[in-house]
Coordinates of C-alpha atoms in Angstrom, one line a residue:
Chain Y
M1 CA 0.0 0.0 0.0
D2 CA 1.3 3.4 -0.8
S3 CA 1.6 6.6 1.3
L4 CA -1.5 8.5 0.4
I5 CA -3.6 5.4 0.4
T6 CA -2.4 4.7 3.9
A7 CA -3.0 8.3 5.0
A8 CA -6.5 8.2 3.4
A9 CA -7.3 4.9 5.0
L10 CA -6.3 6.3 8.4
A11 CA -8.5 9.3 7.9
L12 CA -11.4 7.1 6.9
A13 CA -10.9 4.8 9.9
S14 CA -11.2 7.8 12.2
G15 CA -14.4 8.9 10.5
D16 CA -12.9 11.7 8.4
A17 CA -14.4 10.9 5.0
L18 CA -13.6 14.4 3.6
G19 CA -10.0 14.0 4.7
A20 CA -9.8 10.7 3.0
L21 CA -11.4 12.0 -0.2
K22 CA -9.1 15.0 -0.3
R23 CA -6.1 12.7 -0.4
V24 CA -7.2 10.4 -3.2
A25 CA -9.7 12.6 -5.1
L26 CA -7.6 12.7 -8.3
R27 CA -6.5 9.1 -8.4
D28 CA -8.0 6.3 -10.4
D29 CA -6.0 3.2 -9.3
A30 CA -7.9 0.4 -7.7
P31 CA -7.2 1.2 -4.0
A32 CA -8.0 4.9 -4.6
L33 CA -11.2 4.0 -6.3
A34 CA -12.2 1.8 -3.4
L35 CA -11.4 4.5 -0.8
R36 CA -13.2 7.1 -2.8
G37 CA -16.2 4.8 -3.0
I38 CA -16.3 4.4 0.7
A39 CA -15.8 8.1 1.4
M40 CA -18.6 9.0 -1.1
A41 CA -20.8 6.5 0.6
Q42 CA -20.1 8.0 4.0
L43 CA -20.9 11.4 2.6
G44 CA -24.2 10.2 1.4
D45 CA -23.6 10.0 -2.4
L46 CA -24.7 6.4 -2.7
V47 CA -25.0 6.4 -6.5
R48 CA -21.5 7.6 -7.0
A49 CA -20.2 5.3 -4.2
K50 CA -21.8 2.3 -5.9
A51 CA -20.2 3.1 -9.2
L52 CA -16.8 3.7 -7.6
S53 CA -16.8 0.4 -5.6
K54 CA -17.8 -1.5 -8.7
S55 CA -15.0 -0.1 -10.7
A56 CA -12.6 -0.7 -7.9
A57 CA -13.5 -4.4 -7.7
R58 CA -12.8 -4.6 -11.4
A59 CA -9.6 -2.7 -11.2
F60 CA -7.9 -4.9 -8.6
G61 CA -5.7 -7.5 -10.2
P62 CA -6.4 -11.3 -10.3
R63 CA -4.0 -11.8 -7.4
E64 CA -5.9 -9.4 -5.2
A65 CA -8.8 -11.6 -4.2
V66 CA -9.1 -10.1 -0.7
A67 CA -9.2 -6.6 -2.0
R68 CA -11.8 -7.6 -4.5
A69 CA -13.9 -9.3 -1.8
R70 CA -13.7 -6.2 0.4
C71 CA -15.1 -4.1 -2.5
V72 CA -17.9 -6.6 -2.9
V73 CA -18.8 -6.2 0.8
A74 CA -18.7 -2.5 0.4
E75 CA -21.0 -2.7 -2.6
A76 CA -23.4 -4.9 -0.6
E77 CA -23.5 -2.4 2.2
I78 CA -24.1 0.5 -0.1
A79 CA -26.9 -1.5 -1.8
L80 CA -28.4 -2.3 1.6
V81 CA -28.4 1.3 2.7
S82 CA -29.9 2.3 -0.7
R83 CA -32.6 -0.3 -0.1
D84 CA -31.6 -2.1 -3.3
L85 CA -32.7 -5.6 -2.6
T86 CA -31.9 -6.8 -6.1
W87 CA -28.2 -6.9 -5.2
P88 CA -26.9 -10.5 -5.3
V89 CA -26.7 -12.0 -1.9
K90 CA -24.6 -14.9 -3.2
A91 CA -21.8 -12.6 -4.1
L92 CA -21.8 -11.3 -0.5
E93 CA -21.6 -14.8 0.9
A94 CA -18.8 -15.7 -1.6
A95 CA -16.9 -12.6 -0.6
R96 CA -17.3 -13.5 3.1
K97 CA -15.8 -16.9 2.5
V98 CA -12.8 -15.5 0.6
L99 CA -12.2 -13.1 3.5
E100 CA -12.5 -15.9 6.0
A101 CA -10.2 -18.1 4.0
H102 CA -7.6 -15.4 3.9
G103 CA -7.7 -14.8 7.7
D104 CA -9.4 -11.4 7.4
R105 CA -11.7 -12.0 10.3
V106 CA -12.8 -8.4 10.7
N107 CA -14.1 -7.9 7.2
A108 CA -15.5 -11.4 7.2
A109 CA -17.5 -10.6 10.3
H110 CA -18.5 -7.3 8.7
A111 CA -19.8 -9.2 5.7
G112 CA -21.8 -11.4 8.0
N113 CA -23.2 -8.3 9.7
V114 CA -24.3 -6.8 6.4
A115 CA -26.1 -10.1 5.6
V116 CA -28.0 -10.0 8.9
R117 CA -29.0 -6.4 8.5
R118 CA -30.4 -7.3 5.1
L119 CA -32.5 -10.1 6.7
V120 CA -33.8 -7.6 9.3
L121 CA -34.6 -5.2 6.5
I122 CA -36.7 -7.6 4.6
G123 CA -38.4 -8.8 7.7
R124 CA -36.9 -12.3 8.0
L125 CA -36.4 -11.9 11.7
D126 CA -36.1 -15.7 12.5
E127 CA -33.3 -16.1 10.0
A128 CA -31.7 -12.8 11.1
E129 CA -31.8 -13.9 14.7
Q130 CA -30.1 -17.3 13.9
A131 CA -27.5 -15.7 11.7
L132 CA -26.7 -13.1 14.4
G133 CA -26.3 -15.8 16.9
R134 CA -23.7 -17.4 14.7
L135 CA -21.6 -14.2 14.5
D136 CA -19.0 -13.5 17.0
P137 CA -18.6 -9.8 17.5
T138 CA -15.4 -10.1 19.5
P139 CA -12.9 -9.6 16.7
L140 CA -14.8 -6.5 15.4
P141 CA -13.4 -3.1 15.8
P142 CA -15.6 -0.8 18.0
A143 CA -17.5 0.8 15.1
L144 CA -18.6 -2.5 13.7
R145 CA -19.3 -3.9 17.1
A146 CA -21.7 -0.9 17.7
A147 CA -23.4 -1.7 14.4
H148 CA -23.7 -5.4 15.4
E149 CA -25.3 -4.5 18.8
L150 CA -27.7 -2.1 17.1
V151 CA -28.9 -4.9 14.9
A152 CA -29.3 -7.1 17.9
S153 CA -31.3 -4.4 19.7
G154 CA -33.5 -3.9 16.6
I155 CA -34.4 -7.6 16.5
A156 CA -35.0 -7.6 20.3
V157 CA -37.3 -4.6 20.0
R158 CA -39.3 -6.3 17.3
R159 CA -39.5 -9.3 19.5
L160 CA -40.6 -7.1 22.4
K161 CA -37.6 -8.2 24.5
T162 CA -37.0 -4.9 26.1
E163 CA -34.3 -6.0 28.5
A164 CA -32.3 -7.6 25.8
A165 CA -32.8 -4.5 23.6
R166 CA -31.6 -2.2 26.3
A167 CA -28.6 -4.3 27.1
A168 CA -27.6 -4.4 23.4
I169 CA -28.1 -0.6 23.2
D170 CA -25.8 -0.2 26.2
R171 CA -23.1 -2.3 24.5
A172 CA -23.6 -0.3 21.3
R173 CA -23.2 3.0 23.2
L174 CA -20.0 1.8 24.7
A175 CA -18.6 0.6 21.4
A176 CA -19.6 3.8 19.6
R177 CA -17.8 5.8 22.2
Q178 CA -14.7 3.7 21.7
A179 CA -15.0 4.1 18.0
D180 CA -15.2 7.9 18.6
I181 CA -17.4 8.5 15.5
P182 CA -20.0 11.2 16.5
A183 CA -22.5 10.1 13.8
L184 CA -22.5 6.6 15.1
S185 CA -23.0 7.7 18.7
A186 CA -25.9 9.8 17.5
E187 CA -27.5 6.8 15.8
V188 CA -27.2 4.8 19.0
E189 CA -28.9 7.6 21.0
T190 CA -31.7 7.7 18.4
A191 CA -32.2 4.0 18.9
A192 CA -32.0 4.3 22.7
H193 CA -34.6 7.1 22.6
L194 CA -37.1 4.9 20.9
L195 CA -37.0 2.6 23.9
D196 CA -38.1 5.4 26.2
A197 CA -40.7 6.9 23.9
P198 CA -44.4 5.8 23.8
A199 CA -44.8 2.8 21.5
A200 CA -48.6 2.3 21.6
R201 CA -51.8 3.1 23.5
V202 CA -53.7 0.9 25.8
I203 CA -57.5 1.1 26.1
S204 CA -59.1 -0.6 29.0
R205 CA -62.3 -0.1 31.0
G206 CA -62.9 3.2 29.2
D207 CA -59.5 4.5 30.0
E208 CA -56.8 5.2 27.5
R209 CA -53.0 5.9 28.0
P210 CA -49.7 5.7 26.2
L211 CA -47.4 2.7 26.8
L212 CA -43.6 2.4 26.6
L213 CA -42.2 -0.6 24.8
G214 CA -41.4 -2.2 28.2
Q215 CA -44.9 -1.7 29.3
V216 CA -46.2 -3.3 26.2
E217 CA -44.0 -6.3 27.0
A218 CA -45.4 -6.4 30.5
L219 CA -48.9 -6.1 29.3
F220 CA -48.4 -9.2 27.0
S221 CA -46.9 -11.3 29.8
G222 CA -49.3 -10.3 32.5
G223 CA -52.8 -11.8 33.1
T224 CA -54.5 -9.7 30.5
L225 CA -56.4 -10.7 27.3
V226 CA -55.0 -8.2 24.8
V227 CA -56.8 -7.4 21.6
D228 CA -53.7 -6.1 19.8
A229 CA -54.6 -3.6 17.1
C230 CA -50.9 -3.1 16.3
R231 CA -50.5 -6.6 15.0
H232 CA -54.2 -7.5 14.6
V233 CA -54.0 -10.5 16.9
V234 CA -55.8 -11.5 20.1
R235 CA -53.5 -12.8 22.8
D236 CA -53.0 -13.7 26.4
A237 CA -49.8 -14.9 28.1
G238 CA -50.4 -18.4 26.7
A239 CA -51.7 -18.1 23.2
V240 CA -51.9 -15.8 20.1
V241 CA -54.8 -15.9 17.7
P242 CA -53.9 -14.0 14.4
L243 CA -56.8 -12.2 12.9
A244 CA -54.9 -10.1 10.4
S245 CA -56.5 -11.8 7.5
R246 CA -60.0 -11.7 9.0
P247 CA -60.7 -7.9 9.4
V248 CA -64.4 -8.4 10.3
L249 CA -63.6 -10.7 13.2
F250 CA -60.9 -8.4 14.4
A251 CA -63.2 -5.4 14.3
L252 CA -65.8 -7.3 16.3
A253 CA -63.2 -8.4 18.9
R254 CA -61.8 -4.9 19.3
T255 CA -65.3 -3.3 19.6
L256 CA -66.2 -5.9 22.3
A257 CA -62.9 -5.5 24.1
E258 CA -63.2 -1.7 24.2
A259 CA -66.6 -2.0 25.8
W260 CA -65.7 -4.7 28.3
P261 CA -67.0 -5.4 30.9
A262 CA -70.1 -3.9 29.3
D263 CA -71.8 -5.4 26.3
V264 CA -72.2 -3.9 22.8
A265 CA -75.4 -3.3 21.0
R266 CA -75.9 -5.2 17.7
G267 CA -76.3 -2.0 15.8
T268 CA -72.9 -0.8 17.0
L269 CA -71.2 -4.1 16.1
I270 CA -72.8 -4.1 12.7
A271 CA -71.7 -0.5 12.1
R272 CA -68.1 -1.2 13.2
A273 CA -67.7 -4.5 11.5
F274 CA -69.6 -4.0 8.3
R275 CA -68.5 -0.5 7.6
G276 CA -71.3 1.8 8.8
K277 CA -74.3 0.2 7.1
H278 CA -77.4 0.5 9.2
A279 CA -78.6 -2.7 10.7
D280 CA -81.3 -4.6 8.8
E281 CA -82.3 -8.2 9.3
S282 CA -79.7 -9.6 6.8
H283 CA -77.0 -7.8 8.8
R284 CA -78.2 -9.3 12.0
A285 CA -78.0 -12.7 10.4
R286 CA -74.5 -12.0 9.1
L287 CA -73.5 -10.7 12.6
R288 CA -74.7 -14.0 14.2
V289 CA -72.5 -15.9 11.7
E290 CA -69.5 -13.7 12.3
I291 CA -69.9 -13.9 16.1
G292 CA -70.0 -17.7 15.8
R293 CA -66.7 -17.6 13.9
L294 CA -65.2 -15.2 16.4
R295 CA -66.3 -17.5 19.2
A296 CA -64.6 -20.4 17.5
A297 CA -61.4 -18.4 16.8
L298 CA -61.1 -17.3 20.4
A299 CA -62.0 -20.7 21.9
G300 CA -60.1 -21.0 25.1
L301 CA -58.9 -17.4 25.1
A302 CA -62.2 -15.6 25.6
E303 CA -66.0 -16.2 25.5
V304 CA -68.5 -14.3 23.4
S305 CA -71.9 -14.4 24.9
A306 CA -75.3 -13.0 23.8
T307 CA -76.9 -10.3 25.9
K308 CA -80.3 -8.7 25.6
R309 CA -79.1 -5.9 23.3
G310 CA -76.1 -7.5 21.7
F311 CA -73.0 -9.4 22.7
A312 CA -70.3 -9.3 25.4
L313 CA -66.8 -10.5 25.6
S314 CA -65.5 -12.2 28.8
P315 CA -61.9 -13.3 29.4
G316 CA -61.1 -17.0 29.6
R317 CA -58.1 -17.6 31.8
A318 CA -57.0 -13.9 31.8
G319 CA -58.4 -11.7 34.4
D320 CA -58.6 -8.5 32.4
I321 CA -59.2 -7.3 28.9
A322 CA -57.4 -4.5 27.1
V323 CA -57.0 -3.1 23.6
L324 CA -53.5 -2.2 22.4
A325 CA -53.7 0.4 19.7
P326 CA -51.2 2.2 17.7
L327 CA -50.3 5.8 18.8
M328 CA -51.9 7.2 15.7
E329 CA -55.0 6.0 14.1
G330 CA -55.6 8.5 11.3
P331 CA -57.0 7.6 7.9
H332 CA -54.0 5.4 7.2
G333 CA -53.6 4.2 10.8
A334 CA -54.7 0.7 9.9
V335 CA -51.9 0.3 7.3
L336 CA -49.4 1.6 9.8
A337 CA -50.8 -0.8 12.4
F338 CA -50.0 -3.8 10.2
L339 CA -46.6 -2.5 9.3
A340 CA -45.8 -2.0 13.0
D341 CA -45.2 -5.7 13.4
G342 CA -41.8 -5.2 11.7
E343 CA -42.5 -7.6 8.9
A344 CA -42.3 -6.7 5.3
W345 CA -45.7 -6.6 3.7
S346 CA -46.7 -6.7 0.0
S347 CA -49.5 -4.3 -0.8
S348 CA -51.6 -7.2 -1.9
A349 CA -51.2 -8.9 1.5
L350 CA -52.1 -5.6 3.2
S351 CA -55.2 -5.2 1.0
I352 CA -56.3 -8.7 2.1
A353 CA -55.6 -8.0 5.7
L354 CA -57.4 -4.6 5.7
G355 CA -60.3 -5.8 3.6
A356 CA -59.6 -2.8 1.3
S357 CA -59.1 -2.6 -2.4
P358 CA -55.5 -2.8 -3.7
R359 CA -56.0 0.8 -5.1
T360 CA -57.0 2.1 -1.7
V361 CA -54.0 0.4 0.0
Q362 CA -51.7 1.7 -2.7
R363 CA -52.9 5.2 -2.2
A364 CA -52.5 5.0 1.5
L365 CA -49.0 3.6 1.1
D366 CA -48.0 6.3 -1.3
S367 CA -49.2 9.0 1.0
L368 CA -47.5 7.4 4.0
A369 CA -44.3 7.0 2.1
G370 CA -44.4 10.7 1.2
E371 CA -44.5 11.5 4.9
G372 CA -41.6 9.2 5.6
K373 CA -43.8 6.9 7.8
V374 CA -43.3 3.8 5.7
Q375 CA -40.6 2.7 3.3
A376 CA -40.7 0.5 0.2
I377 CA -38.0 -2.0 -0.5
G378 CA -37.6 -3.9 -3.7
R379 CA -39.2 -3.3 -7.1
G380 CA -42.2 -4.6 -9.0
R381 CA -43.8 -7.7 -7.7
A382 CA -41.1 -8.1 -5.1
R383 CA -41.8 -4.7 -3.6
R384 CA -42.5 -4.9 0.2
W385 CA -43.5 -2.2 2.7
M386 CA -42.3 -1.7 6.2
S387 CA -42.5 0.9 8.9
P388 CA -39.0 2.4 9.4
P389 CA -38.7 3.5 13.0
L390 CA -37.8 0.3 14.9
S391 CA -35.3 -1.1 12.5
F392 CA -32.1 -0.1 14.3
F393 CA -29.1 -0.2 12.3
P394 CA -26.7 2.6 11.5
T395 CA -27.5 4.5 8.4
I396 CA -23.9 5.7 8.3
L397 CA -21.8 3.2 6.4
L398 CA -19.1 1.2 8.1
L399 CA -17.6 -0.2 5.0
P400 CA -14.5 -2.4 5.3
G401 CA -11.0 -1.2 4.4
P402 CA -10.7 -2.4 0.9
L403 CA -6.9 -1.9 0.8
P404 CA -4.7 -3.8 -1.6
S405 CA -1.9 -5.6 0.1
D406 CA -2.6 -6.1 3.8
Chain C
M1 CA 17.6 -15.6 -11.9
K2 CA 18.0 -17.4 -8.5
K3 CA 14.8 -18.2 -6.6
S4 CA 14.6 -19.5 -3.1
A5 CA 12.3 -19.4 -0.1
A6 CA 13.0 -16.6 2.4
T7 CA 14.3 -17.8 5.7
I8 CA 12.5 -16.0 8.5
L9 CA 15.0 -15.5 11.4
R10 CA 12.8 -13.7 13.9
E11 CA 9.3 -12.1 14.2
Y12 CA 8.7 -9.0 16.2
G13 CA 5.3 -7.5 17.2
P14 CA 2.6 -6.7 16.8
F15 CA 3.3 -3.7 19.0
P16 CA 0.9 -1.7 21.1
N17 CA -0.4 1.5 19.5
A18 CA 1.1 0.5 16.2
D19 CA -1.5 -1.3 14.0
R20 CA 0.6 -1.3 10.9
V21 CA 4.2 -1.3 9.7
N22 CA 4.5 1.1 6.7
G23 CA 8.2 1.5 6.4
V24 CA 11.4 0.2 7.9
T25 CA 15.0 1.5 8.3
F26 CA 18.1 0.7 10.5
D27 CA 20.4 3.2 12.1
G28 CA 23.1 0.7 13.0
R29 CA 21.5 0.0 16.4
H30 CA 17.8 0.3 16.2
V31 CA 15.2 -0.7 13.6
W32 CA 12.9 2.3 13.0
F33 CA 9.5 1.5 11.7
A34 CA 6.7 3.8 10.5
S35 CA 3.3 3.0 12.0
G36 CA 1.1 5.8 10.7
D37 CA 1.4 8.6 13.2
R38 CA 4.8 7.8 14.6
L39 CA 8.2 6.4 14.0
N40 CA 9.3 3.7 16.5
A41 CA 12.8 2.6 17.4
L42 CA 13.0 -1.1 18.1
D43 CA 16.0 -2.8 19.7
P44 CA 16.4 -5.9 17.4
D45 CA 18.1 -7.9 20.2
S46 CA 15.6 -7.4 23.0
G47 CA 12.6 -6.9 20.7
E48 CA 11.5 -3.8 22.7
V49 CA 10.4 -0.5 21.3
V50 CA 12.8 1.9 23.1
R51 CA 11.5 5.2 21.9
S52 CA 9.2 6.9 19.4
I53 CA 8.8 10.1 17.5
E54 CA 5.4 11.5 16.7
V55 CA 5.3 12.2 13.0
A56 CA 3.1 11.2 10.1
S57 CA 4.5 8.0 8.7
H58 CA 2.4 6.5 5.9
A59 CA 5.0 4.7 3.8
G60 CA 8.8 4.2 3.4
T61 CA 11.5 5.2 5.9
A62 CA 15.2 5.7 5.4
F63 CA 18.3 6.7 7.3
D64 CA 21.4 8.5 5.8
G65 CA 23.7 8.0 8.7
E66 CA 22.5 11.1 10.6
F67 CA 18.9 11.9 9.7
L68 CA 15.7 9.9 9.1
Y69 CA 13.6 10.4 5.9
Q70 CA 9.9 9.5 6.1
I71 CA 7.2 9.5 3.5
A72 CA 4.0 11.2 4.7
E73 CA 1.1 11.6 2.3
D74 CA 2.8 13.0 -0.9
V75 CA 6.0 14.4 0.7
I76 CA 9.2 13.2 2.3
H77 CA 10.1 14.7 5.6
K78 CA 13.7 14.8 6.8
I79 CA 13.7 14.3 10.5
D80 CA 16.3 14.7 13.2
P81 CA 16.1 11.4 15.2
K82 CA 17.6 13.1 18.3
T83 CA 14.9 15.9 18.6
G84 CA 12.1 14.5 16.4
Q85 CA 12.1 17.9 14.5
I86 CA 11.2 18.0 10.8
L87 CA 14.2 19.7 9.2
S88 CA 13.0 19.9 5.6
T89 CA 10.3 18.6 3.3
I90 CA 10.5 17.7 -0.4
P91 CA 7.8 16.4 -2.7
A92 CA 7.6 12.6 -3.2
P93 CA 8.1 11.6 -6.8
G94 CA 5.0 9.4 -7.0
N95 CA 2.7 12.2 -5.8
G96 CA 1.6 10.0 -2.9
G97 CA 1.7 6.7 -4.7
D98 CA 5.0 6.2 -3.0
S99 CA 6.0 3.1 -1.1
G100 CA 9.4 2.3 0.0
L101 CA 12.4 4.5 0.7
A102 CA 16.1 3.9 0.8
W103 CA 19.3 6.0 1.1
A104 CA 22.3 5.2 -1.0
E105 CA 25.2 7.0 -2.7
G106 CA 24.0 10.4 -1.5
T107 CA 20.6 10.0 -3.0
L108 CA 17.1 8.8 -2.0
W109 CA 15.5 5.8 -3.8
V110 CA 11.7 5.8 -3.7
G111 CA 9.4 3.0 -4.7
Q112 CA 6.3 3.9 -6.6
H113 CA 3.8 1.3 -5.5
R114 CA 1.4 0.6 -8.4
G115 CA 3.6 2.5 -10.8
R116 CA 5.9 -0.5 -10.4
R117 CA 9.1 1.5 -10.5
I118 CA 11.8 3.0 -8.4
H119 CA 12.9 6.6 -8.6
Q120 CA 16.3 7.9 -7.7
I121 CA 15.8 11.5 -6.4
D122 CA 17.8 14.4 -5.2
P123 CA 17.4 14.5 -1.4
E124 CA 17.5 18.3 -1.3
T125 CA 15.0 19.1 -4.0
G126 CA 13.1 16.0 -4.7
K127 CA 14.1 16.2 -8.4
I128 CA 13.9 12.8 -10.2
L129 CA 17.4 11.8 -11.3
R130 CA 16.4 8.5 -13.0
T131 CA 13.7 5.8 -12.9
I132 CA 14.0 2.0 -12.9
E133 CA 11.0 0.0 -14.1
S134 CA 10.0 -3.2 -12.2
N135 CA 7.3 -5.6 -13.1
R136 CA 5.7 -5.8 -9.7
V137 CA 4.3 -3.4 -7.2
V138 CA 7.1 -1.9 -5.1
T139 CA 6.7 -2.1 -1.3
G140 CA 10.1 -1.3 0.1
V141 CA 13.5 -0.5 -1.3
T142 CA 17.0 -1.0 0.2
W143 CA 20.6 -0.9 -0.9
V144 CA 23.3 -3.2 0.5
D145 CA 26.8 -3.8 -0.8
G146 CA 26.0 -2.2 -4.1
Q147 CA 22.9 -4.4 -4.5
L148 CA 19.5 -2.9 -5.0
W149 CA 16.7 -5.0 -3.4
H150 CA 13.0 -4.3 -3.3
G151 CA 9.9 -5.9 -1.8
T152 CA 6.8 -6.8 -3.7
W153 CA 3.4 -7.7 -2.4
E154 CA 0.3 -8.5 -4.5
G155 CA -2.5 -10.3 -2.8
D156 CA -1.1 -13.5 -1.2
D157 CA 2.2 -13.3 -3.1
S158 CA 5.1 -11.4 -1.7
D159 CA 8.9 -11.6 -2.2
V160 CA 12.1 -9.7 -1.7
R161 CA 14.0 -9.4 -5.0
R162 CA 17.4 -8.1 -6.2
I163 CA 17.3 -6.2 -9.4
D164 CA 19.8 -4.8 -11.8
P165 CA 19.9 -1.0 -11.0
E166 CA 20.6 -0.2 -14.6
T167 CA 18.1 -2.4 -16.5
G168 CA 15.6 -3.4 -13.8
E169 CA 16.2 -7.1 -14.6
V170 CA 15.3 -9.4 -11.7
L171 CA 18.5 -11.2 -10.5
E172 CA 17.3 -13.0 -7.4
R173 CA 14.1 -13.6 -5.6
L174 CA 13.4 -14.6 -2.0
E175 CA 9.8 -15.8 -1.8
M176 CA 7.9 -15.0 1.4
P177 CA 5.5 -17.6 2.9
E178 CA 1.9 -17.3 1.6
G179 CA 0.1 -14.5 3.4
T180 CA 3.3 -12.9 4.7
G181 CA 3.6 -9.6 3.0
V182 CA 6.5 -7.1 2.8
S183 CA 5.8 -3.5 3.4
G184 CA 9.1 -1.7 4.0
L185 CA 12.5 -3.3 3.6
E186 CA 15.9 -2.5 5.1
S187 CA 19.1 -4.4 5.3
D188 CA 21.2 -4.3 8.4
G189 CA 24.3 -3.9 6.3
A190 CA 25.2 -7.5 6.9
D191 CA 23.3 -10.7 6.6
R192 CA 19.8 -9.7 7.6
F193 CA 16.8 -7.8 6.0
F194 CA 14.1 -6.3 8.1
C195 CA 10.7 -6.5 6.5
G196 CA 7.6 -4.6 7.6
G197 CA 4.5 -6.8 7.6
G198 CA 1.8 -4.2 6.7
G199 CA -1.5 -4.6 8.5
S200 CA -0.3 -7.6 10.4
G201 CA 1.6 -5.1 12.6
K202 CA 4.6 -7.4 12.5
L203 CA 8.2 -6.9 11.7
R204 CA 10.4 -9.8 10.4
A205 CA 14.0 -10.4 10.1
I206 CA 14.9 -12.6 7.2
S207 CA 18.4 -13.7 6.1
R208 CA 20.2 -12.2 3.1
P209 CA 21.8 -14.8 0.9
Q210 CA 25.6 -14.5 0.9
G211 CA 27.8 -14.5 -2.2
K212 CA 27.1 -13.1 -5.6

C-alpha cells in the first residue's frame, strides 16, 4: 500500500471521510477508487459510491482476491443502505468466504453483519436472529461492534424483548464511544430514545393511556387478554390468535374489548364490523354468523356471549381485557398498524388484511411513504412495505477497508 | 535468476499503539518502523520499542547515517532522530503513490507502488534523477553492498528481490511464505533484512543470501 492510500485509510478509519477523499480525489488506481467509493458512501452520495466500488472491484488484479472481496462487501453495504434488494446475496456470501479463508476475520465478520442487516430489513427476523447468533462480535473493531449491537437491539425490539434490547443498546453505546465516531453515537442515541418513547396506546375499561415498549411487553406477559390492534391478533400470556386476514372478526373483537366489561349493541357491532351500514335483518343474520366464527377463533382465550341488546366479551383464563392500539389512528392508521409488526408486507397482503381494495391500499402507502412513515423495499412484484422507526441499524456506512496488500 | 524461499529469522510485534508497519529503516543499532502517526525505534536484540517520534508516517522510511527520511502523504520529511524535529520537506516523486524509501550513494530511492518502478531522487530538491522499471508493485527498497533490493506484495504473493539497478532485470528472488507480505524493507548492512508486515503489525528479520 502506498503513502497517500495509507493516509486516506487512516483518515477514513477515524471517520474523516472528507480528509480521505481529499487525499485520493484525483487518483483512479484500484485502492484509490475503493477508498473514494467508501468516502462518497459515508458522505451520502450512494449512486457515485456504488459506481466507484464496482470499478474498484474490477480494477484490482487477479492476485488481489481479498481486496476484490472487500469491494464486494462495500457494494453490498451500499446496496443495503440504498434499499436495493436486487443486489446479489450470493456474491456477498462468496466474498465473506474469501475473506474468512484469507484470515481477514474483521471484514468477514462485517460481511456477516451486512447479511444479517439485510435479513432484518426484509423482515426475515427468525433467520436474522439465527445468523446473528452465529456471528462472534469479539474480533470486530468498535464501530462494527456498535453496528452489530444495534442490529441485535433492533431484533429484540421487534420481538418485544425490552431488557435484551436495552442491554444491546448499552453495549452499542460503549462501542460507539470507543469508535469515537460522533455520527455513530448519534445513531445509538436515536435507537435508545425509541426505547423510552411511547410505542402504543392501551385502552381498558374506558380508560386510555400511552405505553412504553417495556410496558407493552409487561402487558403481554401479565394476566390480560389483549386485543392487539398493532398486530391484529388477540393474545394472552399463553396463546396468540392471528386475525390479520380476518378484518371483520378483528373489528368485532376490538369493539367488544373496548366496551368490556359492558356489552355492545348489535347496531354498533354491525356498524363497526360492516362499515357503517345500518342494521337490517340480513346484517343481523350475518352478525350472528361472524360472532359464531369469532367464538370459534377465540375458543379457550375468551368467550363471546349474547346479551339482551347484543354481545359481550369475557376473558377466559385472563383476568382482564385491554385493547392495544397504535399511537396514531388517522386515515392510514390501519396500514401503519399492520406495518408496526416489523414484517415486510406486500401491498396485496395488506389489502387482504385490511379488507380494502388494492388501489386504496396503494394510495395509503404512497401517501405514508411521502410522509416518511413507511418505506418501500424492492421493485415490481417483489416490492415490500415496512415501517421504518424500529429497524435499528446505523445509516452511516461502516464499510471495510478495501486496501490492496494487507 | 535465482529463486529461493525466504528464511525468517525472527518475528517482532505486533506492537501496542502501532497497528501497521508502513516503512522500515536501520540506524546501526535500532530498527525504525513507521506505524502511521509515529516512528518507533526497536532494539532488534531485545525486541522492545525503546522510543518513538510523533510524526506522520504513511510509507517508506530511510536513514542517511544522521537523519531519518519519512514519506508522509505526498511528501518526504527529513527528521532529526535526536529531537524529532522535521528539518525539511521535499515532494515525493509518485505524488503520494509512493511506497518504500532507501538512502544510498548520496541520493534517495523511492518505490512507486502501483507505478511498479523505483525513482532515484535528489534528497535536497526531490528532483527525479532516474527511474528503474519493475514488473511488480514496489513495497520497500534497500541498498546493501551495491545491490538494489525491493519488496513486492500482491494479494497473497510477496517476495524480496534483487534487481539490476541499470536495467531493472530481476536477478534473485526470496519468496515469502503465503500470506506474509513485505511493506518496508531495510538491510542491516550485513546478513539480515528487516521487513515490515503491513496490516499484520509485525516486523520480520529474514536472512540475506551471501555471495554473488
